[in-house]
mmCIF file of N, CA, C and O in Angstrom:
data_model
loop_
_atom_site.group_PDB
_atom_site.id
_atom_site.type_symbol
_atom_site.label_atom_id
_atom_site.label_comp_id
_atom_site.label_asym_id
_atom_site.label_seq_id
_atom_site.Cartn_x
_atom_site.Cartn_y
_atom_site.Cartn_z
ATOM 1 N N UNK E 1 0.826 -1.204 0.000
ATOM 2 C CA UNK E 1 0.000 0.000 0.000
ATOM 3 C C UNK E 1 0.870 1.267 0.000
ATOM 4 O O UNK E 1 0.501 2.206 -0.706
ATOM 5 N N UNK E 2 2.005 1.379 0.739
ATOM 6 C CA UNK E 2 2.999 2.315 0.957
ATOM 7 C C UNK E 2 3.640 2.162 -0.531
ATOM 8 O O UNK E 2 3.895 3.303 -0.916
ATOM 9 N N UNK E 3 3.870 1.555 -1.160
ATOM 10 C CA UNK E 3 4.287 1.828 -2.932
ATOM 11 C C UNK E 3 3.475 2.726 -3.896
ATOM 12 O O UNK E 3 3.853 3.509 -4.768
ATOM 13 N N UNK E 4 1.912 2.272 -3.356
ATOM 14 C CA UNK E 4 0.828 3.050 -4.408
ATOM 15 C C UNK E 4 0.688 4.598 -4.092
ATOM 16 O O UNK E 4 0.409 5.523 -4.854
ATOM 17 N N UNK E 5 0.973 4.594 -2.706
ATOM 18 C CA UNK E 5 0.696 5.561 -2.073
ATOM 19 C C UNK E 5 1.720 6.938 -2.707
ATOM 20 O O UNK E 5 1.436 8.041 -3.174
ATOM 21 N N UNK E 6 3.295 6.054 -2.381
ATOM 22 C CA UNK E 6 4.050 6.568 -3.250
ATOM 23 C C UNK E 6 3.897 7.351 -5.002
ATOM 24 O O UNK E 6 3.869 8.517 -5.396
ATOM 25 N N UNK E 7 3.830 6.056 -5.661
ATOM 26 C CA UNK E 7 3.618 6.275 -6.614
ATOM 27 C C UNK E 7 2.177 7.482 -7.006
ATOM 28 O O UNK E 7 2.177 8.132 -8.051
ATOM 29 N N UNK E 8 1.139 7.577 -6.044
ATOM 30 C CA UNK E 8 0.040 8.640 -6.026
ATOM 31 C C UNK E 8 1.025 9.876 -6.151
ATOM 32 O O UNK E 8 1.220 10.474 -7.210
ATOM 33 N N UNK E 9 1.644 10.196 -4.895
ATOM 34 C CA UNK E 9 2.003 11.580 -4.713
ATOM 35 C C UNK E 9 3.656 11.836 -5.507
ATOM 36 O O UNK E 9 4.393 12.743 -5.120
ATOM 37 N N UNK E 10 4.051 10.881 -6.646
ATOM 38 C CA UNK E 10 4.780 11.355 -7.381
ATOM 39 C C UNK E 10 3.878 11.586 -8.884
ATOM 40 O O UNK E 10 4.530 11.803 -9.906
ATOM 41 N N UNK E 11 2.748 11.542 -8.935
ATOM 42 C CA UNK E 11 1.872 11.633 -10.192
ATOM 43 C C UNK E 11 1.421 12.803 -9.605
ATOM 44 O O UNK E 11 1.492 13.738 -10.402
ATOM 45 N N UNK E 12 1.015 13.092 -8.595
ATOM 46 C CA UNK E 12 0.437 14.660 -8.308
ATOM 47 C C UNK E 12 1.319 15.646 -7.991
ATOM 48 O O UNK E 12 1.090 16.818 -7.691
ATOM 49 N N UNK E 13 2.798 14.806 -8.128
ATOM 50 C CA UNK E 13 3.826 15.735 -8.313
ATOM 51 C C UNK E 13 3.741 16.657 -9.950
ATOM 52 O O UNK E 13 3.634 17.832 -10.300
ATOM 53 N N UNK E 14 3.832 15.639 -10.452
ATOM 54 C CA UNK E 14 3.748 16.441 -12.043
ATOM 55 C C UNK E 14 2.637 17.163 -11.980
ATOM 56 O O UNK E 14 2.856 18.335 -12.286
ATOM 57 N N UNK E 15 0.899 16.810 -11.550
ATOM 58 C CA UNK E 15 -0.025 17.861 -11.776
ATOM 59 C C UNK E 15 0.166 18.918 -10.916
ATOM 60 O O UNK E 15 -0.524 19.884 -11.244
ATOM 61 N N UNK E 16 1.088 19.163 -9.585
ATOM 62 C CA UNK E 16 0.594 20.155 -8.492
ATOM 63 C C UNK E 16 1.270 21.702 -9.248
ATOM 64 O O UNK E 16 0.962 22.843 -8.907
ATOM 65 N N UNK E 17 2.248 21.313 -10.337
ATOM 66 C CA UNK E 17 2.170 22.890 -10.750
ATOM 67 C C UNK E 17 1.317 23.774 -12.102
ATOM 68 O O UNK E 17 1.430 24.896 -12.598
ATOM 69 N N UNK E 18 0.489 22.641 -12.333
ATOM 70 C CA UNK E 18 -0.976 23.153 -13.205
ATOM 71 C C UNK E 18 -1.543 23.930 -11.961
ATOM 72 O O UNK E 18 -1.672 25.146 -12.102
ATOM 73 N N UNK E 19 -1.868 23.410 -10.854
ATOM 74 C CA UNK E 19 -3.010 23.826 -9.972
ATOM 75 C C UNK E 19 -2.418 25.213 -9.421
ATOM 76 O O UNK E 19 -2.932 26.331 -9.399
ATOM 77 N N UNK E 20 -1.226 24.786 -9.005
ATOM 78 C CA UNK E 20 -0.569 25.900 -8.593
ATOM 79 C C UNK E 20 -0.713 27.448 -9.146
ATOM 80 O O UNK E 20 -1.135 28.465 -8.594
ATOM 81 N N UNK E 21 -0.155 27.189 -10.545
ATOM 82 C CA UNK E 21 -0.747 28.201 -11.089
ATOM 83 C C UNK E 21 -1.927 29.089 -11.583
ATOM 84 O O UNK E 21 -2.031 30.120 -12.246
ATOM 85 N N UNK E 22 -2.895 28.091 -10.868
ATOM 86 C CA UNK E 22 -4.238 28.866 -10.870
ATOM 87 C C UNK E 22 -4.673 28.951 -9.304
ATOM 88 O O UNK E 22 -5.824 28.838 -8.885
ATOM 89 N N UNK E 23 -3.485 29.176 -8.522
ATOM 90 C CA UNK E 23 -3.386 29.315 -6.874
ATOM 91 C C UNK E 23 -3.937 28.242 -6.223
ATOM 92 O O UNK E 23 -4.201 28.554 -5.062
ATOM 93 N N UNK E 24 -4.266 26.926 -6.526
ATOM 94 C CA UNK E 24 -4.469 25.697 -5.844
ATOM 95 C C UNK E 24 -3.397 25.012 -5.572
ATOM 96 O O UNK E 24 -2.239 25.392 -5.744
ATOM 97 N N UNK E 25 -3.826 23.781 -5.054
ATOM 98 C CA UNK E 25 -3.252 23.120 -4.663
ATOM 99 C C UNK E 25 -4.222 21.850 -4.136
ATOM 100 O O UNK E 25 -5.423 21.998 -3.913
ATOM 101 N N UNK E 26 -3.407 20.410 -3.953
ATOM 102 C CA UNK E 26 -3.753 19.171 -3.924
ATOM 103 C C UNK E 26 -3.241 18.485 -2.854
ATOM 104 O O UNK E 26 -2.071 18.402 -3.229
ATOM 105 N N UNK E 27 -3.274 17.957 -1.836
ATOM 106 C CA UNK E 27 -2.599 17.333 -1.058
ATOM 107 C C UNK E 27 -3.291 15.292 -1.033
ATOM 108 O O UNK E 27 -4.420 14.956 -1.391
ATOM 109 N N UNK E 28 -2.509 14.612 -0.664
ATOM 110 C CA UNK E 28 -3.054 13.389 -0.575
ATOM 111 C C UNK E 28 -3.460 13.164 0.743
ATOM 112 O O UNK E 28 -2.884 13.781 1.639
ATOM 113 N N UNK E 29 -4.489 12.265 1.044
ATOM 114 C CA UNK E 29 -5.051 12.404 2.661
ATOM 115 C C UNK E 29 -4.742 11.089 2.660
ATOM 116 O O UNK E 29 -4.066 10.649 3.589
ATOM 117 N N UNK E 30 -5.342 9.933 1.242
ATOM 118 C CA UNK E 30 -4.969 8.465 1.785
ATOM 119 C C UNK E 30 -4.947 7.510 0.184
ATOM 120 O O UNK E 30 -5.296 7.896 -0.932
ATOM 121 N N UNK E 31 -4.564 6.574 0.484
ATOM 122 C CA UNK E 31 -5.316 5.602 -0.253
ATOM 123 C C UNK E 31 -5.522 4.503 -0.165
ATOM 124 O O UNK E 31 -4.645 3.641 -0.220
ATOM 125 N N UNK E 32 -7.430 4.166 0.085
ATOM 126 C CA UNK E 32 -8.345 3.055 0.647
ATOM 127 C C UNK E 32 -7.494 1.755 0.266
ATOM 128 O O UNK E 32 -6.660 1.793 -0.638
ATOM 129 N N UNK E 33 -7.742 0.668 0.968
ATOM 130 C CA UNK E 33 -7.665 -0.335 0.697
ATOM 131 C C UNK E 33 -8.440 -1.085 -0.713
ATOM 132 O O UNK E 33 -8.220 -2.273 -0.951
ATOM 133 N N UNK E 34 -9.185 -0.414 -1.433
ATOM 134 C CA UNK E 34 -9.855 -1.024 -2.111
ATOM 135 C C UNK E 34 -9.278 0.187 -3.918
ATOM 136 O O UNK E 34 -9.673 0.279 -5.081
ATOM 137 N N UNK E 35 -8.161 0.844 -3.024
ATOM 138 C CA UNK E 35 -7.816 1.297 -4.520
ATOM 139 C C UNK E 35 -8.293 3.155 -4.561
ATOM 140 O O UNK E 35 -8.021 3.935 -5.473
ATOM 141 N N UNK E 36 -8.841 3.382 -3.641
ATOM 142 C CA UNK E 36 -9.310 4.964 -3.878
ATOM 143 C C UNK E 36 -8.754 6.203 -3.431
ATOM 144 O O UNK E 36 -8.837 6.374 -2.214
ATOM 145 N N UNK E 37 -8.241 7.060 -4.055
ATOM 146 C CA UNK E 37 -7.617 8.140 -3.966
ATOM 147 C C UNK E 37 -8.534 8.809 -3.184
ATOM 148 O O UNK E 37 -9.708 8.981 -3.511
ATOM 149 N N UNK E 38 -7.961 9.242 -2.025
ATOM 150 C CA UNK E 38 -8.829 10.022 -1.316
ATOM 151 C C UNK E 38 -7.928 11.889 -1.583
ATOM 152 O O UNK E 38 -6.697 11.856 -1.568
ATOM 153 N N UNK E 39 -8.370 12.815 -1.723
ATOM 154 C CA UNK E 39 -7.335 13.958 -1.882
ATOM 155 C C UNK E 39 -8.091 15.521 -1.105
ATOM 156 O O UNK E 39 -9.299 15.751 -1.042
ATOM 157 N N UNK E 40 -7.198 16.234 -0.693
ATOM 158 C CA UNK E 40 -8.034 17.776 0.215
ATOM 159 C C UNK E 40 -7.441 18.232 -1.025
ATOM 160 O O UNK E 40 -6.347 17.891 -1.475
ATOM 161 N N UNK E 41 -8.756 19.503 -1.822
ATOM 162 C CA UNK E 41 -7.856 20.309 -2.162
ATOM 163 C C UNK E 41 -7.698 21.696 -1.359
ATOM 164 O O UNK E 41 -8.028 21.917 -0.194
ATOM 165 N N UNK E 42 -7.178 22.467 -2.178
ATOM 166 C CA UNK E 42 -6.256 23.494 -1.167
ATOM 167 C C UNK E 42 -6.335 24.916 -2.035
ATOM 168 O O UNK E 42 -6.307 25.084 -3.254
ATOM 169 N N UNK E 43 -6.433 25.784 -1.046
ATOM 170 C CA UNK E 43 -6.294 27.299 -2.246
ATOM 171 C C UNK E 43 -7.210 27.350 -2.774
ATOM 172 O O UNK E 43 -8.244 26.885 -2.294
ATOM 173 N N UNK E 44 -7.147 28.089 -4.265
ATOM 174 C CA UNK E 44 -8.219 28.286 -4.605
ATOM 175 C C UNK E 44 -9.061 27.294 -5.359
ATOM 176 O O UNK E 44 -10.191 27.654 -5.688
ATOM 177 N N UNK E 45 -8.555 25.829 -5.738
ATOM 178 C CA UNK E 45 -9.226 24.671 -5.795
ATOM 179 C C UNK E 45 -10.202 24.749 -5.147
ATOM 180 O O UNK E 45 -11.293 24.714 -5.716
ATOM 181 N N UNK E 46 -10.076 24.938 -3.113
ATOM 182 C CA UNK E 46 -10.756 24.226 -2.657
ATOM 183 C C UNK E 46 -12.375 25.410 -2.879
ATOM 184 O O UNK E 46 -12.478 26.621 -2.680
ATOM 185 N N UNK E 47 -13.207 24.589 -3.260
ATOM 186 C CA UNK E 47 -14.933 25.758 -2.783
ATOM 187 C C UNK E 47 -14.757 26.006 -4.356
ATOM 188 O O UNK E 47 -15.912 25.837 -4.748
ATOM 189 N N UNK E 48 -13.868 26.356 -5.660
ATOM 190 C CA UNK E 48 -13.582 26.468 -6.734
ATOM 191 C C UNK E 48 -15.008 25.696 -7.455
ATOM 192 O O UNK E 48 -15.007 24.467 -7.527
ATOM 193 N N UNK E 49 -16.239 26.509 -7.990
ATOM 194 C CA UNK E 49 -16.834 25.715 -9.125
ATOM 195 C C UNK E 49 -16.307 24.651 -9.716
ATOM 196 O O UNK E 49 -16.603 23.485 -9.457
ATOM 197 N N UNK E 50 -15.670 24.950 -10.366
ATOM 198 C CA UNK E 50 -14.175 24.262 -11.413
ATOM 199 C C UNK E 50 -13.620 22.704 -10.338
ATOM 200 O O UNK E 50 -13.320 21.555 -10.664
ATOM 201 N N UNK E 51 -13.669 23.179 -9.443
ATOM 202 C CA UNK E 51 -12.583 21.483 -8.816
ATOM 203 C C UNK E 51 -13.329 20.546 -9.318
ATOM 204 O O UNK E 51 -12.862 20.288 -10.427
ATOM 205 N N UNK E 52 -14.205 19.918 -9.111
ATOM 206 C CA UNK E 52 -14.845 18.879 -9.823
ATOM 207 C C UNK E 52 -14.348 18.791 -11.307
ATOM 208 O O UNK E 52 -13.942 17.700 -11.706
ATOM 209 N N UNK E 53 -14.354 19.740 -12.048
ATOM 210 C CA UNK E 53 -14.154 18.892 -13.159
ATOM 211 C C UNK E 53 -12.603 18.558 -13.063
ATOM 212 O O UNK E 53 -12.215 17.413 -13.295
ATOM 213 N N UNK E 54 -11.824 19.457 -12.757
ATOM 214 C CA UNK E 54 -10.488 19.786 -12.056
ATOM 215 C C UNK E 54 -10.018 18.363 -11.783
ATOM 216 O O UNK E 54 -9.215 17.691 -12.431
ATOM 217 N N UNK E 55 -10.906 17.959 -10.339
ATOM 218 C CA UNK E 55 -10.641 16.370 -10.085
ATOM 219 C C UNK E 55 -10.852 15.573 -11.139
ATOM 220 O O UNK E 55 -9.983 14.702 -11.194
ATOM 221 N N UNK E 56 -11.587 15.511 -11.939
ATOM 222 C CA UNK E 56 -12.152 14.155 -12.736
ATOM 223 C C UNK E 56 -11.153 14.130 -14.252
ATOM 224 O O UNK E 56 -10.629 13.265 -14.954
ATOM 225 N N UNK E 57 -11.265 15.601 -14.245
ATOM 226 C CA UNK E 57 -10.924 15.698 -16.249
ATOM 227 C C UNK E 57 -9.268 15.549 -15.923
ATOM 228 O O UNK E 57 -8.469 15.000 -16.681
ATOM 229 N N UNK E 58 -8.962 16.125 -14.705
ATOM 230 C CA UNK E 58 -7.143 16.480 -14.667
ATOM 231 C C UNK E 58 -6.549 15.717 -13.857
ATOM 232 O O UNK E 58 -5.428 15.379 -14.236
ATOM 233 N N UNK E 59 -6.950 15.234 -12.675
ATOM 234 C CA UNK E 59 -6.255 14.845 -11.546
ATOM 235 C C UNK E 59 -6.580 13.123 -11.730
ATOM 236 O O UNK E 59 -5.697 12.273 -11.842
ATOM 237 N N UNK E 60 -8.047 12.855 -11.732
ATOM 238 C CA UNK E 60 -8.436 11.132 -11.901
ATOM 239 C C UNK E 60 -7.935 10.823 -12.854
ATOM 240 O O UNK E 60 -7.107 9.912 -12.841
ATOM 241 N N UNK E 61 -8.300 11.540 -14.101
ATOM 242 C CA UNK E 61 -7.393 11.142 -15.261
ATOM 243 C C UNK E 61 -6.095 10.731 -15.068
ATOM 244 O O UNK E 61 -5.831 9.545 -14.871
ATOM 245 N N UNK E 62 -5.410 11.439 -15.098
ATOM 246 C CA UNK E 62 -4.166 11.263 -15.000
ATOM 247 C C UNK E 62 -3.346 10.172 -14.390
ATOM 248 O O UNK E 62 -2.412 9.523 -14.861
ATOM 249 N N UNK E 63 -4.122 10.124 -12.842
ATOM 250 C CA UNK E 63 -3.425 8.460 -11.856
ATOM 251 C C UNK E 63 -3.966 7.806 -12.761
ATOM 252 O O UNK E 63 -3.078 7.277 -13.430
ATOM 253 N N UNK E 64 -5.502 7.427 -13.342
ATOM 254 C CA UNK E 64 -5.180 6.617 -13.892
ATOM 255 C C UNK E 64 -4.742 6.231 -14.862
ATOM 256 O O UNK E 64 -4.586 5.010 -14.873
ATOM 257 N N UNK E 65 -4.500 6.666 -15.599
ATOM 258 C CA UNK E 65 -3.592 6.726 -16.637
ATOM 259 C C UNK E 65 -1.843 6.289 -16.563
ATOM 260 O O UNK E 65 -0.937 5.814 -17.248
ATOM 261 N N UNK E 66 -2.112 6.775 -15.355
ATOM 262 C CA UNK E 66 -0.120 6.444 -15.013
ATOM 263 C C UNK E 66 -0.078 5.379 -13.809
ATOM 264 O O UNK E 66 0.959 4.743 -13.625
ATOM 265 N N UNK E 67 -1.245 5.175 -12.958
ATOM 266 C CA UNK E 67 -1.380 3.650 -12.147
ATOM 267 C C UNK E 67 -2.470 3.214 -12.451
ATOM 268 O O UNK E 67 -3.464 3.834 -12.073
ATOM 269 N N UNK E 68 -2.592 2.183 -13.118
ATOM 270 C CA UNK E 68 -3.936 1.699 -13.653
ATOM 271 C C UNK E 68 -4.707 0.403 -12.531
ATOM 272 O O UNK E 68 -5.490 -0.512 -12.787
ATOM 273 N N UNK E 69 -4.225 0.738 -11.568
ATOM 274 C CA UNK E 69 -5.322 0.384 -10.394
ATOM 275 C C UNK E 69 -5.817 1.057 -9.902
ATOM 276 O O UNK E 69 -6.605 0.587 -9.082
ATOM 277 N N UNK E 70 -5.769 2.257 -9.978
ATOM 278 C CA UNK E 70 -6.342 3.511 -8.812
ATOM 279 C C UNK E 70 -8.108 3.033 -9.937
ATOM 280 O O UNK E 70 -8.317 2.772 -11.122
ATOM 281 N N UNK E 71 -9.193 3.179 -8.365
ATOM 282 C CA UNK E 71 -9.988 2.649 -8.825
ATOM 283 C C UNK E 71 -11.309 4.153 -9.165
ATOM 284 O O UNK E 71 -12.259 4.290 -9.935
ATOM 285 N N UNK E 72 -10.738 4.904 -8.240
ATOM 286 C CA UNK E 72 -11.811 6.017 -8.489
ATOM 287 C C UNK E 72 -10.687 6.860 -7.328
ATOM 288 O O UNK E 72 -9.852 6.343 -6.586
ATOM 289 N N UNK E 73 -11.103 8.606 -7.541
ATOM 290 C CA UNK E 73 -10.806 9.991 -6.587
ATOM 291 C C UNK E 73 -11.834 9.959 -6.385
ATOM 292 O O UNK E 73 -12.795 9.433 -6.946
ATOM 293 N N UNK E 74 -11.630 10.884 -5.037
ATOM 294 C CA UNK E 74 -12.582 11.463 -4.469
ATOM 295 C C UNK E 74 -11.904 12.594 -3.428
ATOM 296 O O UNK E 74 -10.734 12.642 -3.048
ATOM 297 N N UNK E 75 -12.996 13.471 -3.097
ATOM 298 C CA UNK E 75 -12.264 14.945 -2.373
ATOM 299 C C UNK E 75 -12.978 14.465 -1.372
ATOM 300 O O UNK E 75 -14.094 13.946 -1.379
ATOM 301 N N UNK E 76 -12.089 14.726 -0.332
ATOM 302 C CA UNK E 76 -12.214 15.087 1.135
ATOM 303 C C UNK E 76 -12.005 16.321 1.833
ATOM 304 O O UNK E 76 -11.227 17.159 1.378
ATOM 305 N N UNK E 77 -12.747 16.534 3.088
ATOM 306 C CA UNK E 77 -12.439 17.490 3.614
ATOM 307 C C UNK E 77 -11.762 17.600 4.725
ATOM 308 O O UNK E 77 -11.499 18.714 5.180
#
């Protein structure tokens, strides 16, 4: 679990300076036993209209795309 976990927050390494530059930010809170990215966002992400698609079109995409077990994101608070 400590590998995936890894491997999460070096993939939101590459996205955290998209967000950045629109004053957000992403942090990782966990990831479930059953495969699920749990994530806070931060700045102006967080309350942001926009994060939702933010999460789905930019951030879900992407893990999965680059770990193809991540089973679903989801935002936490």
């Amino acid at each position: 679990m400590e590998d995936l976990k890894a491997k999460v927050q070096e993939v939101l390494d590459t996205i955290r300076p998209q967000l950045q530059a629109d004053g957000g930010d992403v942090e990782l809170v966990d990831v479930t036993a059953d495969n699920q990215v749990q994530l806070r966002l931060q700045g102006q992400c967080r309350g942001c209209p926009m994060s939702q698609m933010t999460l789905a079109l930019v951030i879900e995409r992407t893990l999965k795309e680059q770990i193809p077990q991540i089973e679903g994101v989801e935002a936490v608070d």
